[in-house]
GROMACS .gro file of C-alpha atoms in nm:
model
  176
    1UNK     CA    1   1.592  -0.766  -1.752
    2UNK     CA    2   1.233  -0.774  -1.842
    3UNK     CA    3   1.003  -0.813  -1.544
    4UNK     CA    4   0.666  -0.750  -1.705
    5UNK     CA    5   0.521  -1.035  -1.913
    6UNK     CA    6   0.408  -0.971  -2.270
    7UNK     CA    7   0.048  -1.060  -2.188
    8UNK     CA    8   0.007  -0.757  -1.952
    9UNK     CA    9  -0.124  -0.432  -2.082
   10UNK     CA   10   0.144  -0.196  -1.952
   11UNK     CA   11   0.026   0.143  -1.831
   12UNK     CA   12   0.243   0.434  -1.716
   13UNK     CA   13   0.182   0.337  -1.358
   14UNK     CA   14   0.289  -0.022  -1.420
   15UNK     CA   15   0.603   0.086  -1.601
   16UNK     CA   16   0.689   0.331  -1.315
   17UNK     CA   17   0.647   0.052  -1.059
   18UNK     CA   18   0.874  -0.168  -1.265
   19UNK     CA   19   1.138   0.098  -1.285
   20UNK     CA   20   1.129   0.152  -0.907
   21UNK     CA   21   1.161  -0.223  -0.855
   22UNK     CA   22   1.477  -0.238  -1.065
   23UNK     CA   23   1.665   0.035  -0.879
   24UNK     CA   24   1.979  -0.073  -0.695
   25UNK     CA   25   1.985   0.189  -0.421
   26UNK     CA   26   1.785  -0.006  -0.170
   27UNK     CA   27   1.696   0.179   0.150
   28UNK     CA   28   1.734  -0.009   0.480
   29UNK     CA   29   1.378  -0.052   0.603
   30UNK     CA   30   1.195  -0.342   0.766
   31UNK     CA   31   0.881  -0.510   0.665
   32UNK     CA   32   0.703  -0.374   0.978
   33UNK     CA   33   0.809  -0.019   0.903
   34UNK     CA   34   0.680  -0.038   0.540
   35UNK     CA   35   0.363  -0.210   0.645
   36UNK     CA   36   0.289   0.054   0.907
   37UNK     CA   37   0.345   0.341   0.668
   38UNK     CA   38   0.137   0.177   0.388
   39UNK     CA   39  -0.156   0.126   0.622
   40UNK     CA   40  -0.141   0.485   0.744
   41UNK     CA   41  -0.138   0.638   0.393
   42UNK     CA   42  -0.344   0.380   0.202
   43UNK     CA   43  -0.642   0.611   0.170
   44UNK     CA   44  -0.425   0.890   0.025
   45UNK     CA   45  -0.301   0.647  -0.239
   46UNK     CA   46  -0.652   0.547  -0.330
   47UNK     CA   47  -0.613   0.197  -0.178
   48UNK     CA   48  -0.940   0.081  -0.029
   49UNK     CA   49  -1.180  -0.210  -0.028
   50UNK     CA   50  -1.048  -0.530  -0.170
   51UNK     CA   51  -0.718  -0.375  -0.270
   52UNK     CA   52  -0.652  -0.289   0.097
   53UNK     CA   53  -0.750  -0.647   0.201
   54UNK     CA   54  -0.509  -0.792  -0.061
   55UNK     CA   55  -0.234  -0.550   0.044
   56UNK     CA   56  -0.280  -0.670   0.401
   57UNK     CA   57  -0.275  -1.036   0.294
   58UNK     CA   58   0.039  -0.990   0.082
   59UNK     CA   59   0.220  -0.815   0.368
   60UNK     CA   60   0.119  -1.094   0.602
   61UNK     CA   61   0.270  -1.365   0.385
   62UNK     CA   62   0.581  -1.168   0.294
   63UNK     CA   63   0.888  -1.305   0.467
   64UNK     CA   64   1.074  -1.055   0.691
   65UNK     CA   65   1.405  -1.196   0.569
   66UNK     CA   66   1.314  -1.086   0.214
   67UNK     CA   67   1.324  -0.723   0.324
   68UNK     CA   68   1.697  -0.723   0.373
   69UNK     CA   69   1.890  -0.490   0.135
   70UNK     CA   70   2.047  -0.778  -0.052
   71UNK     CA   71   1.709  -0.948  -0.129
   72UNK     CA   72   1.380  -0.869  -0.290
   73UNK     CA   73   1.053  -0.881  -0.103
   74UNK     CA   74   0.863  -1.088  -0.357
   75UNK     CA   75   0.535  -1.266  -0.269
   76UNK     CA   76   0.444  -1.569  -0.487
   77UNK     CA   77   0.075  -1.636  -0.440
   78UNK     CA   78  -0.162  -1.725  -0.728
   79UNK     CA   79  -0.470  -1.520  -0.799
   80UNK     CA   80  -0.676  -1.835  -0.743
   81UNK     CA   81  -0.535  -1.892  -0.392
   82UNK     CA   82  -0.579  -1.530  -0.301
   83UNK     CA   83  -0.938  -1.529  -0.437
   84UNK     CA   84  -1.010  -1.845  -0.234
   85UNK     CA   85  -0.859  -1.695   0.085
   86UNK     CA   86  -1.048  -1.367   0.057
   87UNK     CA   87  -1.372  -1.519  -0.077
   88UNK     CA   88  -1.379  -1.307  -0.391
   89UNK     CA   89  -1.345  -1.378  -0.766
   90UNK     CA   90  -1.006  -1.403  -0.941
   91UNK     CA   91  -1.107  -1.102  -1.153
   92UNK     CA   92  -1.144  -0.899  -0.833
   93UNK     CA   93  -0.799  -1.004  -0.730
   94UNK     CA   94  -0.654  -0.907  -1.075
   95UNK     CA   95  -0.819  -0.563  -1.063
   96UNK     CA   96  -0.703  -0.502  -0.704
   97UNK     CA   97  -0.341  -0.610  -0.778
   98UNK     CA   98  -0.337  -0.385  -1.081
   99UNK     CA   99  -0.450  -0.089  -0.859
  100UNK     CA  100  -0.172  -0.167  -0.612
  101UNK     CA  101   0.080  -0.178  -0.899
  102UNK     CA  102  -0.045   0.145  -1.045
  103UNK     CA  103  -0.031   0.309  -0.699
  104UNK     CA  104   0.342   0.231  -0.691
  105UNK     CA  105   0.323  -0.013  -0.399
  106UNK     CA  106   0.411  -0.340  -0.576
  107UNK     CA  107   0.555  -0.438  -0.916
  108UNK     CA  108   0.491  -0.734  -1.131
  109UNK     CA  109   0.795  -0.962  -1.145
  110UNK     CA  110   0.678  -1.207  -1.404
  111UNK     CA  111   0.844  -1.533  -1.493
  112UNK     CA  112   0.866  -1.622  -1.861
  113UNK     CA  113   0.552  -1.840  -1.819
  114UNK     CA  114   0.359  -1.583  -1.611
  115UNK     CA  115   0.362  -1.813  -1.300
  116UNK     CA  116   0.449  -1.687  -0.959
  117UNK     CA  117   0.703  -1.899  -0.770
  118UNK     CA  118   1.011  -1.898  -0.550
  119UNK     CA  119   1.278  -2.157  -0.627
  120UNK     CA  120   1.545  -2.285  -0.391
  121UNK     CA  121   1.821  -2.083  -0.561
  122UNK     CA  122   1.687  -1.745  -0.448
  123UNK     CA  123   1.510  -1.664  -0.768
  124UNK     CA  124   1.155  -1.536  -0.713
  125UNK     CA  125   0.873  -1.435  -0.945
  126UNK     CA  126   0.551  -1.277  -0.824
  127UNK     CA  127   0.451  -0.951  -0.663
  128UNK     CA  128   0.752  -0.743  -0.568
  129UNK     CA  129   0.724  -0.489  -0.285
  130UNK     CA  130   1.046  -0.316  -0.393
  131UNK     CA  131   0.853  -0.004  -0.515
  132UNK     CA  132   0.706   0.046  -0.165
  133UNK     CA  133   1.053   0.000  -0.013
  134UNK     CA  134   1.207   0.248  -0.257
  135UNK     CA  135   0.928   0.504  -0.186
  136UNK     CA  136   0.949   0.459   0.191
  137UNK     CA  137   1.055   0.827   0.264
  138UNK     CA  138   0.783   0.965   0.030
  139UNK     CA  139   0.520   0.741   0.183
  140UNK     CA  140   0.631   0.831   0.535
  141UNK     CA  141   0.593   1.200   0.449
  142UNK     CA  142   0.248   1.134   0.298
  143UNK     CA  143   0.142   0.946   0.613
  144UNK     CA  144   0.269   1.227   0.832
  145UNK     CA  145   0.085   1.489   0.622
  146UNK     CA  146  -0.226   1.277   0.641
  147UNK     CA  147  -0.201   1.262   1.023
  148UNK     CA  148  -0.134   1.637   1.042
  149UNK     CA  149  -0.437   1.712   0.828
  150UNK     CA  150  -0.652   1.485   1.053
  151UNK     CA  151  -0.535   1.657   1.369
  152UNK     CA  152  -0.593   2.004   1.213
  153UNK     CA  153  -0.942   1.909   1.106
  154UNK     CA  154  -1.029   1.761   1.441
  155UNK     CA  155  -0.903   2.079   1.613
  156UNK     CA  156  -1.115   2.297   1.377
  157UNK     CA  157  -1.420   2.087   1.456
  158UNK     CA  158  -1.355   2.121   1.830
  159UNK     CA  159  -1.316   2.495   1.805
  160UNK     CA  160  -1.632   2.541   1.599
  161UNK     CA  161  -1.827   2.330   1.847
  162UNK     CA  162  -1.692   2.542   2.131
  163UNK     CA  163  -1.795   2.863   1.956
  164UNK     CA  164  -2.139   2.713   1.877
  165UNK     CA  165  -2.187   2.633   2.250
  166UNK     CA  166  -2.077   2.986   2.350
  167UNK     CA  167  -2.335   3.133   2.107
  168UNK     CA  168  -2.608   2.909   2.246
  169UNK     CA  169  -2.513   3.010   2.602
  170UNK     CA  170  -2.513   3.375   2.509
  171UNK     CA  171  -2.860   3.347   2.350
  172UNK     CA  172  -2.997   3.175   2.654
  173UNK     CA  173  -2.858   3.456   2.871
  174UNK     CA  174  -3.040   3.714   2.653
  175UNK     CA  175  -3.367   3.529   2.673
  176UNK     CA  176  -3.364   3.531   3.057
   0.00000   0.00000   0.00000
């Protein structure tokens, strides 16, 4: 099943996201769990600025029921609507979505016409969060490593400030 429309310029990142989205071994995770992990490791994935805002918007409009293992978490919002909601241009939305796809967070699930929609029969075309769901364990490890690095850096700063204060105190004692 082809999920990428012919009008898209496919990069290795886009193809990798599409391959992740097509996998059948779906882990049991909730929308809230994936959203939490994505927000904690977004910086590590290079997701910032408008891409982060769009990620947040897409997660907000994603239905929790779509995150069940027998469904696909697909969001069907047009670039025009997203641009209007965020107060940016459609080109900004296009670039940000492409960065999210290349980061392995979402995948394009294009209809034959390129439109994004969900019909009443369970068929959905749009932006598929299946890659994020598939990478949940990897993203959780990345978020954990990010937190550990932050704690280590913070402890190093505290220790260096303590040593600096001790040096200043020792110098003041020598001057007296």
